Coordinates of C-alpha atoms and ligand atoms in Angstrom, one line a residue:
X1 CA -30.5 38.1 -33.9
X2 CA -33.1 37.6 -31.3
X3 CA -33.0 33.8 -31.2
X4 CA -29.1 34.2 -30.6
X5 CA -29.7 36.9 -27.8
X6 CA -32.2 34.1 -26.1
X7 CA -29.7 31.3 -26.5
X8 CA -27.3 33.5 -24.7
X9 CA -29.9 34.9 -21.8
X10 CA -30.5 31.2 -21.7
X11 CA -26.3 30.4 -21.0
X12 CA -26.1 33.3 -18.7
X13 CA -29.1 32.4 -16.8
X14 CA -27.6 28.5 -16.6
X15 CA -24.2 29.5 -15.5
X16 CA -25.6 31.8 -12.6
X17 CA -27.6 29.3 -11.7
X18 CA -25.2 27.0 -11.5
X19 CA -23.0 29.6 -9.6
X20 CA -25.6 29.5 -6.9
X21 CA -26.6 26.0 -6.6
X22 CA -23.4 24.4 -7.0
X23 CA -22.3 23.1 -3.4
X24 CA -18.8 24.8 -1.7
X25 CA -16.0 22.5 -1.4
X26 CA -15.3 21.9 2.0
X27 CA -12.9 19.4 4.1
X28 CA -13.5 17.0 6.9
X29 CA -15.0 19.0 9.4
X30 CA -14.4 18.1 13.2
X31 CA -15.2 19.8 16.3
X32 CA -12.6 19.0 18.7
X33 CA -9.1 18.2 16.8
X34 CA -7.5 17.9 13.7
X35 CA -4.4 16.9 11.8
X36 CA -3.9 17.1 8.4
X37 CA -0.7 15.4 6.6
X38 CA 0.7 13.7 3.5
X39 CA -0.5 10.3 4.3
X40 CA -3.6 8.5 5.7
X41 CA -1.3 6.4 8.5
X42 CA 0.5 9.4 9.6
X43 CA -2.7 11.3 10.3
X44 CA -4.5 8.3 11.9
X45 CA -1.7 8.1 13.9
X46 CA -1.3 11.7 14.7
X47 CA -5.1 11.8 16.2
X48 CA -4.6 8.5 18.1
X49 CA -2.3 10.2 19.9
X50 CA -4.7 13.5 20.5
X51 CA -7.4 11.1 21.0
X52 CA -5.0 9.5 24.0
X53 CA -5.4 13.0 25.5
X54 CA -1.8 13.8 24.0
X55 CA -1.5 17.5 23.0
X56 CA -0.4 18.8 19.3
X57 CA 3.1 19.0 20.6
X58 CA 3.1 14.9 21.3
X59 CA 1.3 14.6 17.8
X60 CA 4.0 16.7 15.9
X61 CA 6.9 13.9 17.2
X62 CA 4.8 10.9 16.5
X63 CA 3.8 12.2 12.7
X64 CA 7.5 13.2 12.0
X65 CA 8.2 9.2 12.5
X66 CA 4.8 8.0 11.2
X67 CA 5.6 10.0 8.4
X68 CA 9.3 8.9 7.9
X69 CA 7.6 5.4 7.3
X70 CA 4.7 6.0 5.6
X71 CA 6.2 8.5 3.2
X72 CA 9.6 8.0 2.7
X73 CA 9.3 10.3 -0.4
X74 CA 9.9 13.2 1.8
X75 CA 9.0 11.9 5.3
X76 CA 12.1 11.4 7.2
X77 CA 14.6 10.9 10.0
X78 CA 17.3 11.4 8.0
X79 CA 16.4 15.0 7.2
X80 CA 15.4 17.7 8.9
X81 CA 12.6 20.8 9.2
X82 CA 10.9 23.5 11.1
X83 CA 7.8 23.9 13.5
X84 CA 5.8 26.9 14.4
X85 CA 3.2 26.6 17.3
X86 CA 0.8 28.7 19.1
X87 CA -0.2 27.5 22.2
X88 CA -4.0 27.8 23.6
X89 CA -2.8 30.6 25.5
X90 CA -1.9 32.7 22.5
X91 CA 2.4 32.0 23.2
X92 CA 4.2 31.4 20.1
X93 CA 7.8 30.4 18.9
X94 CA 9.4 28.4 16.6
X95 CA 12.1 25.3 16.5
X96 CA 14.8 24.9 14.2
X97 CA 15.7 20.9 13.2
X98 CA 17.4 22.2 10.0
X99 CA 20.3 20.3 8.6
X100 CA 24.0 21.5 9.1
X101 CA 27.2 21.7 6.8
X102 CA 29.6 18.9 8.0
X103 CA 32.6 20.0 9.4
X104 CA 34.6 19.2 6.4
X105 CA 32.4 20.9 4.3
X106 CA 34.3 23.6 2.4
X107 CA 33.2 26.9 0.1
X108 CA 33.9 25.4 -3.1
X109 CA 33.4 21.8 -2.6
X110 CA 30.8 21.4 -5.3
X111 CA 33.3 23.6 -7.9
X112 CA 35.6 21.6 -10.0
X113 CA 39.0 23.0 -10.5
X114 CA 37.9 25.6 -13.2
X115 CA 35.7 26.8 -10.5
X116 CA 32.1 25.2 -12.3
X117 CA 29.6 23.2 -10.3
X118 CA 30.0 19.9 -10.7
X119 CA 26.8 18.3 -11.8
X120 CA 24.6 16.1 -9.2
X121 CA 27.7 16.2 -6.5
X122 CA 25.3 18.5 -4.1
X123 CA 22.1 16.6 -5.0
X124 CA 22.8 12.9 -5.4
X125 CA 24.7 10.5 -3.1
X126 CA 26.9 10.8 0.3
X127 CA 28.3 14.2 -0.7
X128 CA 25.1 15.5 -0.7
X129 CA 24.2 15.1 2.8
X130 CA 23.5 17.7 5.9
X131 CA 23.9 16.6 9.3
X132 CA 20.2 15.4 10.0
X133 CA 18.3 17.3 12.7
X134 CA 14.8 15.8 12.7
X135 CA 15.5 13.0 15.9
X136 CA 16.7 16.0 17.7
X137 CA 13.7 18.3 16.8
X138 CA 11.5 15.9 17.7
X139 CA 13.1 14.9 21.6
X140 CA 13.4 18.6 21.8
X141 CA 9.7 19.1 21.2
X142 CA 8.5 16.4 23.0
X143 CA 10.9 17.6 26.3
X144 CA 9.7 20.7 26.2
X145 CA 5.9 20.5 25.3
X146 CA 5.1 16.9 25.1
X147 CA 2.6 15.1 28.3
X148 CA 2.7 11.3 27.0
X149 CA 5.2 8.9 27.4
X150 CA 7.7 8.8 24.6
X151 CA 6.7 4.9 23.9
X152 CA 3.4 6.3 23.1
X153 CA 5.1 8.6 20.6
X154 CA 7.5 5.9 19.0
X155 CA 5.8 2.8 19.5
X156 CA 3.0 3.8 16.5
X157 CA 5.2 4.0 13.9
X158 CA 7.4 1.1 15.4
X159 CA 4.1 -1.3 14.9
X160 CA 3.4 0.4 11.0
X161 CA 7.2 -0.3 9.7
X162 CA 6.7 -3.8 11.0
X163 CA 3.0 -4.0 9.8
X164 CA 3.8 -2.4 6.2
X165 CA 2.3 0.3 4.2
X166 CA 0.4 -0.2 1.2
X167 CA 1.6 1.4 -2.1
X168 CA -0.8 3.8 -3.6
X169 CA -1.1 4.7 -6.9
X170 CA 1.0 8.0 -6.8
X171 CA 3.6 6.1 -4.8
X172 CA 4.0 3.5 -7.6
X173 CA 4.7 6.2 -10.0
X174 CA 6.8 8.1 -7.7
X175 CA 8.8 5.0 -6.8
X176 CA 9.3 4.2 -10.9
X177 CA 10.5 7.6 -11.8
X178 CA 13.2 7.5 -9.5
X179 CA 14.6 4.1 -9.7
X180 CA 17.3 4.7 -12.0
X181 CA 18.7 7.6 -9.5
X182 CA 18.6 4.8 -6.9
X183 CA 20.9 2.7 -8.8
X184 CA 23.1 5.6 -9.7
X185 CA 23.3 6.6 -6.0
X186 CA 23.7 3.2 -4.2
X187 CA 26.3 0.2 -4.6
X188 CA 23.9 -2.5 -3.5
X189 CA 20.5 -2.7 -4.3
X190 CA 17.6 -1.2 -2.1
X191 CA 14.2 -1.7 -0.9
X192 CA 13.0 0.3 -3.3
X193 CA 14.8 -1.0 -6.6
X194 CA 11.9 -3.8 -6.9
X195 CA 8.6 -3.1 -9.3
X196 CA 6.5 -2.1 -6.4
X197 CA 2.5 -2.0 -7.4
X198 CA -0.4 0.1 -6.4
X199 CA -1.9 -2.3 -3.4
X200 CA 1.2 -4.0 -2.4
X201 CA 2.6 -3.7 1.1
X202 CA 6.1 -2.4 1.9
X203 CA 7.7 -3.5 5.1
X204 CA 10.3 -1.6 6.8
X205 CA 11.9 -4.0 9.1
X206 CA 14.9 -2.2 9.5
X207 CA 13.5 1.0 10.2
X208 CA 11.6 -0.7 12.9
X209 CA 14.8 -1.8 14.5
X210 CA 16.4 1.6 14.7
X211 CA 13.1 3.0 15.8
X212 CA 13.6 -0.1 18.7
X213 CA 16.8 1.4 19.5
X214 CA 16.0 4.9 19.7
X215 CA 13.0 4.3 21.6
X216 CA 15.3 1.9 24.2
X217 CA 18.5 4.3 24.5
X218 CA 17.0 7.7 23.8
X219 CA 17.7 10.2 21.3
X220 CA 21.7 9.8 21.8
X221 CA 21.5 6.4 20.3
X222 CA 20.9 8.2 16.7
X223 CA 24.2 10.9 17.5
X224 CA 26.5 9.4 19.7
X225 CA 25.6 5.9 20.2
X226 CA 25.5 2.5 18.1
X227 CA 23.6 3.9 15.0
X228 CA 25.4 6.9 14.7
X229 CA 28.3 4.9 14.6
X230 CA 26.6 2.4 11.5
X231 CA 25.4 5.4 10.0
X232 CA 28.7 7.5 9.6
X233 CA 30.3 4.3 8.6
X234 CA 27.8 3.6 5.9
X235 CA 27.9 7.8 4.6
X236 CA 31.6 7.3 4.6
X237 CA 32.1 4.1 2.6
X238 CA 30.0 5.7 0.0
X239 CA 32.5 8.5 -0.4
X240 CA 30.7 11.4 2.0
X241 CA 32.6 13.7 4.6
X242 CA 30.2 13.3 7.8
X243 CA 32.0 12.2 10.8
X244 CA 30.3 11.0 14.6
X245 CA 31.5 14.6 15.4
X246 CA 29.5 16.1 13.3
X247 CA 26.4 14.2 14.4
X248 CA 27.5 14.3 18.0
X249 CA 27.5 18.2 17.9
X250 CA 24.3 18.7 16.2
X251 CA 21.9 20.8 18.1
X252 CA 18.2 22.2 17.4
X253 CA 17.3 25.9 18.1
X254 CA 14.4 27.8 19.4
X255 CA 14.0 30.6 17.3
X256 CA 11.5 33.8 17.6
X257 CA 9.1 33.4 15.0
X258 CA 8.7 36.2 11.7
X259 CA 5.0 37.8 12.4
X260 CA 3.3 40.5 10.7
X261 CA 0.2 42.1 10.1
X262 CA -2.0 41.8 7.1
X263 CA -5.6 43.6 7.3
X264 CA -6.9 41.9 10.7
X265 CA -5.0 39.2 10.5
X266 CA -1.4 37.9 12.2
X267 CA 0.6 36.1 10.4
X268 CA 3.4 33.9 12.7
X269 CA 5.5 32.1 10.3
X270 CA 9.0 30.6 9.7
X271 CA 12.3 32.9 10.8
X272 CA 15.7 32.7 9.2
X273 CA 17.5 29.8 8.4
X274 CA 14.3 29.5 6.7
X275 CA 13.2 32.4 4.5
X276 CA 9.9 31.4 4.3
X277 CA 8.8 34.0 7.1
X278 CA 10.7 37.1 6.0
X279 CA 9.4 36.4 2.1
X280 CA 5.7 35.7 3.1
X281 CA 5.9 39.2 5.3
X282 CA 7.6 41.3 2.3
X283 CA 5.1 40.1 0.0
X284 CA 1.8 40.6 1.6
X285 CA 3.0 43.7 2.9
X286 CA 4.0 44.5 -0.6
X287 CA -0.1 43.4 -1.9
X288 CA -1.8 45.2 0.9
X289 CA -2.6 48.2 -0.1
X290 CA -4.3 46.6 -3.4
X291 CA -7.7 45.7 -3.2
X292 CA -7.4 41.9 -4.5
X293 CA -11.1 40.9 -3.6
X294 CA -12.4 43.6 -6.0
X295 CA -9.4 42.3 -8.4
X296 CA -10.6 38.7 -8.1
X297 CA -8.8 35.2 -7.7
X298 CA -6.7 34.5 -10.0
X299 CA -7.5 37.6 -12.5
X300 CA -5.1 39.5 -14.5
X301 CA -4.6 42.2 -12.0
X302 CA -4.8 39.8 -9.0
X303 CA -1.8 37.8 -10.7
X304 CA 0.2 41.3 -11.5
X305 CA 0.3 42.7 -8.2
X306 CA 1.1 39.2 -6.5
X307 CA 3.6 38.4 -9.1
X308 CA 5.3 41.6 -8.8
X309 CA 5.5 41.3 -5.2
X310 CA 7.2 37.9 -5.7
X311 CA 9.7 39.0 -7.9
X312 CA 11.6 41.6 -5.5
X313 CA 10.9 39.4 -2.4
X314 CA 12.9 36.6 -4.5
X315 CA 15.7 39.2 -5.4
X316 CA 16.4 40.1 -1.5
X317 CA 16.3 36.6 -0.5
X318 CA 19.0 35.4 -2.6
X319 CA 21.2 38.5 -1.3
X320 CA 20.6 38.8 2.3
X321 CA 19.3 35.5 3.4
X322 CA 21.0 33.1 5.4
X323 CA 21.7 31.2 8.6
X324 CA 21.3 34.1 11.4
X325 CA 24.2 32.3 13.2
X326 CA 26.4 33.3 10.4
X327 CA 25.2 36.1 8.7
X328 CA 23.7 39.4 9.6
X329 CA 20.2 39.9 8.3
X330 CA 18.9 43.0 8.3
X331 CA 15.2 41.4 9.2
X332 CA 13.0 44.5 10.3
X333 CA 14.2 46.4 7.7
X334 CA 13.0 43.5 4.9
X335 CA 9.8 43.6 6.1
X336 CA 9.0 47.2 7.2
X337 CA 6.6 49.0 5.4
X338 CA 8.7 52.1 4.3
X339 CA 11.1 50.2 2.8
X340 CA 8.5 47.9 1.1
X341 CA 6.7 50.7 -0.3
X342 CA 9.6 51.8 -1.8
X343 CA 10.4 48.4 -3.8
X344 CA 6.8 48.4 -5.2
X345 CA 7.4 51.9 -6.4
X346 CA 8.1 50.8 -10.2
X347 CA 5.3 48.8 -10.5
X348 CA 2.8 49.3 -12.9
X349 CA -0.2 47.7 -14.1
X350 CA 0.8 48.8 -17.5
X351 CA 3.5 46.5 -18.0
X352 CA 5.3 43.6 -16.6
X353 CA 8.6 44.9 -14.9
X354 CA 11.7 43.1 -15.8
X355 CA 13.5 40.6 -13.2
X356 CA 16.9 42.4 -14.9
X357 CA 15.8 45.5 -13.9
X358 CA 14.9 44.5 -10.1
X359 CA 18.2 44.1 -7.6
X360 CA 18.0 43.4 -4.2
X361 CA 16.8 46.3 -2.4
X362 CA 19.1 48.9 -0.6
X363 CA 19.4 48.0 3.2
X364 CA 22.0 48.9 5.5
X365 CA 23.2 46.0 7.2
X366 CA 24.7 47.4 10.7
X367 CA 27.7 45.4 11.6
X368 CA 27.4 43.9 14.9
X369 CA 12.7 18.3 -4.3
X370 CA 10.7 16.8 -1.8
X371 CA 9.6 17.8 1.6
X372 CA 6.3 17.2 3.5
X373 CA 3.9 19.3 5.5
X374 CA 1.4 18.5 8.6
X375 CA -0.9 20.7 10.4
X376 CA -2.2 20.1 13.8
X377 CA -5.0 21.5 15.9
X378 CA -5.5 19.6 19.4
X379 CA -8.5 19.4 21.6
X380 CA -6.8 22.0 24.0
X381 CA -6.2 24.8 21.5
X382 CA -2.9 24.3 20.7
X383 CA -1.7 24.6 17.2
X384 CA 1.6 23.2 15.4
X385 CA 2.6 23.6 11.6
X386 CA 5.6 21.7 10.8
X387 CA 7.5 21.4 7.1
X388 CA 10.5 18.7 7.1
X389 CA 12.2 17.5 4.2
X390 CA 15.0 15.7 2.8
X391 CA 14.8 18.2 -0.1
X392 CA 15.0 16.2 -3.1
X393 CA 12.3 13.2 -4.0
X394 CA 13.8 10.8 -1.5
X395 CA 16.5 13.0 -0.9
X396 CA 20.3 12.1 -1.7
X397 CA 18.6 8.9 -3.2
X398 CA 20.8 7.2 -0.9
X399 CA 19.5 4.5 1.3
X400 CA 20.7 3.0 4.3
X401 CA 19.6 -0.6 3.9
X402 CA 20.9 -1.4 7.4
X403 CA 19.0 1.6 9.0
X404 CA 16.3 1.9 6.8
X405 CA 16.2 4.9 5.7
X406 CA 17.1 7.8 2.8
X407 CA 19.6 10.2 3.6
X408 CA 18.9 13.8 2.8
X409 CA 20.5 16.0 -0.1
X410 CA 20.0 19.4 2.0
X411 CA 23.3 20.9 0.9
X412 CA 22.2 21.8 -2.5
X413 CA 20.0 24.2 -0.7
X414 CA 23.4 26.2 -0.3
X415 CA 24.6 28.3 -2.7
X416 CA 27.5 26.4 -4.3
X417 CA 28.6 29.4 -6.4
X418 CA 27.4 32.7 -6.5
X419 CA 24.8 33.2 -9.2
X420 CA 24.4 29.4 -10.0
X421 CA 20.7 28.3 -9.6
X422 CA 20.4 25.4 -7.3
X423 CA 18.0 22.3 -8.2
X424 CA 14.9 24.9 -7.8
X425 CA 16.4 27.4 -9.6
X426 CA 17.0 29.5 -6.8
X427 CA 20.1 31.9 -7.0
X428 CA 22.1 32.3 -3.6
X429 CA 24.8 35.0 -3.1
X430 CA 27.5 35.1 0.0
X431 CA 24.7 35.3 2.8
X432 CA 24.1 31.5 1.6
X433 CA 27.4 30.1 1.0
X434 CA 28.9 26.7 2.5
X435 CA 30.8 27.3 6.0
X436 CA 31.1 24.3 8.0
X437 CA 28.4 24.3 10.9
X438 CA 26.3 26.5 9.1
X439 CA 22.6 25.5 8.4
X440 CA 21.8 26.0 4.9
X441 CA 18.8 28.2 3.5
X442 CA 15.2 27.1 3.5
X443 CA 12.1 28.4 1.9
X444 CA 10.2 26.2 4.1
X445 CA 6.8 28.0 5.6
X446 CA 5.3 26.4 8.3
X447 CA 2.7 29.2 9.4
X448 CA 0.0 30.0 11.7
X449 CA -2.7 32.9 11.3
X450 CA -4.4 34.5 13.7
X451 CA -7.5 36.5 13.7
X452 CA -8.8 39.3 16.0
X453 CA -6.2 37.5 18.2
X454 CA -7.7 34.0 18.1
X455 CA -6.1 31.1 15.9
X456 CA -7.5 31.2 12.7
X457 CA -5.6 28.8 10.2
X458 CA -2.6 26.1 10.2
X459 CA -1.1 26.2 6.8
X460 CA 1.9 24.8 5.1
X461 CA 3.5 23.0 2.0
X462 CA 6.2 21.1 0.3
X463 CA 7.5 22.7 -3.2
X464 CA 11.0 23.9 -2.9
X465 CA 11.0 27.1 -4.4
X466 CA 7.1 27.6 -4.7
X467 CA 6.6 26.8 -0.9
X468 CA 6.3 30.5 0.0
X469 CA 4.2 31.8 -2.9
X470 CA 1.6 28.4 -2.0
X471 CA 1.5 29.6 1.5
X472 CA 0.4 32.9 0.3
X473 CA -2.1 32.2 -2.2
X474 CA -3.9 29.9 0.3
X475 CA -4.3 32.6 3.1
X476 CA -5.2 34.9 0.1
X477 CA -7.7 32.7 -1.1
X478 CA -9.7 32.4 2.5
X479 CA -8.9 36.0 3.3
X480 CA -9.2 37.7 0.5
X481 CA -11.6 35.2 -1.8
X482 CA -13.9 34.1 0.7
X483 CA -13.0 30.5 0.1
X484 CA -13.4 27.4 2.4
X485 CA -10.0 25.7 3.6
X486 CA -10.7 22.9 1.1
X487 CA -11.5 25.4 -2.2
X488 CA -8.3 27.2 -1.0
X489 CA -5.8 24.2 -0.9
X490 CA -7.6 23.0 -4.5
X491 CA -7.3 26.4 -6.1
X492 CA -5.0 26.5 -8.9
X493 CA -1.9 28.5 -8.4
X494 CA 1.0 30.0 -10.0
X495 CA 4.5 30.9 -9.1
X496 CA 6.9 33.8 -9.8
X497 CA 10.7 33.8 -8.2
X498 CA 12.3 36.6 -9.8
X499 CA 14.7 34.3 -11.8
X500 CA 14.0 32.8 -14.5
X501 CA 11.7 35.8 -15.1
X502 CA 8.7 33.7 -16.1
X503 CA 5.1 33.0 -14.3
X504 CA 4.7 29.0 -13.4
X505 CA 1.3 28.0 -13.8
X506 CA -0.3 24.7 -12.8
X507 CA -1.3 23.0 -16.7
X508 CA -4.5 23.1 -17.8
X509 CA -5.6 25.0 -15.0
X510 CA -5.8 28.5 -16.2
X511 CA -7.9 29.9 -19.4
X512 CA -5.8 31.1 -22.5
X513 CA -7.7 34.4 -22.4
X514 CA -6.0 35.0 -19.1
X515 CA -2.7 33.6 -20.2
X516 CA -2.7 35.8 -23.1
X517 CA -3.6 39.1 -21.5
X518 CA -0.6 38.1 -19.1
X519 CA 1.6 37.5 -22.1
X520 CA 0.1 40.9 -23.7
X521 CA 1.8 42.6 -20.4
X522 CA 4.9 41.4 -20.8
X523 CA 4.7 38.4 -18.5
X524 CA 6.6 35.1 -19.7
X525 CA 4.3 32.2 -19.1
X526 CA 5.3 28.7 -18.0
X527 CA 2.9 26.2 -18.4
X528 CA 5.1 23.0 -19.0
X529 CA 7.5 22.7 -16.1
X530 CA 5.3 23.0 -13.1
X531 CA 3.0 19.9 -13.0
X532 CA 2.5 21.0 -9.1
X533 CA 2.6 23.8 -7.4
X534 CA 2.8 23.0 -3.8
X535 CA 1.1 20.3 -1.8
X536 CA -0.7 22.2 1.0
X537 CA -2.3 20.7 4.3
X538 CA -3.9 23.6 6.2
X539 CA -6.9 23.7 9.1
X540 CA -9.1 26.5 9.3
X541 CA -11.0 27.6 12.4
X542 CA -14.7 28.0 11.5
X543 CA -16.8 30.7 12.7
X544 CA -18.7 28.7 15.0
X545 CA -14.9 27.3 16.2
X546 CA -15.2 23.9 14.2
X547 CA -12.2 22.9 12.4
X548 CA -12.1 22.7 8.7
X549 CA -9.3 20.3 7.3
X550 CA -7.8 20.8 3.9
X551 CA -6.0 18.0 2.4
X552 CA -4.4 18.8 -1.1
X553 CA -5.7 16.5 -3.8
X554 CA -2.3 17.0 -5.5
X555 CA -1.0 14.1 -3.4
X556 CA -2.3 11.2 -1.0
X557 CA -2.6 13.7 1.2
X558 CA -5.8 13.0 4.4
X559 CA -7.2 15.1 7.3
X560 CA -8.4 13.0 10.0
X561 CA -9.5 14.5 13.5
X562 CA -12.7 14.0 15.7
Ligands
DON601 O1 14.3 23.7 2.4 C1 14.0 23.8 1.5 O2 13.5 25.0 0.9 C2 14.1 22.9 0.5 N1 14.8 21.7 1.1 C3 12.8 22.2 0.5 C4 12.4 21.0 -0.5 C5 11.2 20.8 -1.2 O3 10.6 21.4 -0.6 C6 11.0 19.7 -2.1 N2 9.8 19.6 -2.4 N3 8.8 19.5 -3.3

């Protein structure tokens, strides 16, 4: 017995020593400026723009293009996105450059004669394409806030496209995985049909030419000029309905971000047509009364509280949220403390709530699969948080070889049929039904956090429906569980979205006892279907005003700064 006790004591001493001597993981630390994105090439280009005395908005525009070249999986000019910003003087705002439904779109365009959803019609090929907003977005940002000439913004990506980009190990695997879909979506062979291997260089001359024409003739080249004509011809030849009028009519929207308090933090996040800000506000307000710090990171109690708040927020999302230019969203009520207190009234630590017992809350409406995120803090103190997407991996898989880019399949983010899940398992209702020129509901959650009135964190992630919950956990990891930016990004993540009624967890990162305890409380755990939950890129302002970058190890993400 004595021997066992001694061994036990030794073990405890070892574990506690291990905890105290193990260094904390920190990301890159810089003094002046920092960018974090999905590819080192894009981060280098962003950082160089800042070094040239450009500001965060110049870098935003340059990095959107650089990611279109270096990260065709999600980076794009054939998709759309959202930007949230906080200027050094504290001014905040948001830009919506989300895709829109084409004029010829109809509510039932993805249904057959029996009213059933036609498989793949909203995800694969030309019918899935929404009117792209990315170029309109970056030109709007540059015009309003940029300081460098547009050549300085576009030229680095033209050069990169000519020079080519080296295939990483993860990229090799991704290309291989999606090749069967490229064959299915494209009539002719495309650049990505080749058996690209790690270390190969892929050059993008067609994309370089497109960017050159845009540099020469301005953004109208893409929306009204020769490039517009070529793009529309290509889409229509492939069976799509997008017209020149659709491109000509595209416009971005400057929006007011969603803001709310959590302890001493002020969170600034994306407003509709993204559900990100409202859902994040709902979840954080529902969990604020609980002492997560005391419960501990990824403890049963923390997971329970967060899961139950997520369940209720995603139920509201599916009913109330859509494009604010088309539907009335009771945003203030949805994020009010009294409404959210009521939403959690039936939560108990003793037992999981069933999603079948949770519907959207009762609010009086007064009439009247791939994405990428990048975070920027510049040397002037401006912060920019951008999430941009073509939706699925390589979007619709339809690649315009003439112009050199993939087109989005963002139409799948609409609710094709009420109650039928989209590719992320998200369910929608009338608020997110298809209407010509409407923007499809998003989960993208580019977010900026202030602490005591000062810039504290810039954060965001891809991950479809898991975006909101990944951003949430990253903020909590820093604020509640005292992690560094890098630790917060690295930490294992879980996710609940009301339906299906399960907690998805990253495989092999949660211990069996914890899973067992949650299952005993009535939670269904899905460890299989979530190879990755989010791929977070964030920047934290440290106490001494230095910047710490958190680049997600789950991808090829890289922080660069000076
Ligand atoms: O806007 C949205 O919510 C989706 N189109 C995002 C897609 C996404 O994050 C895919 N990445 N894994």
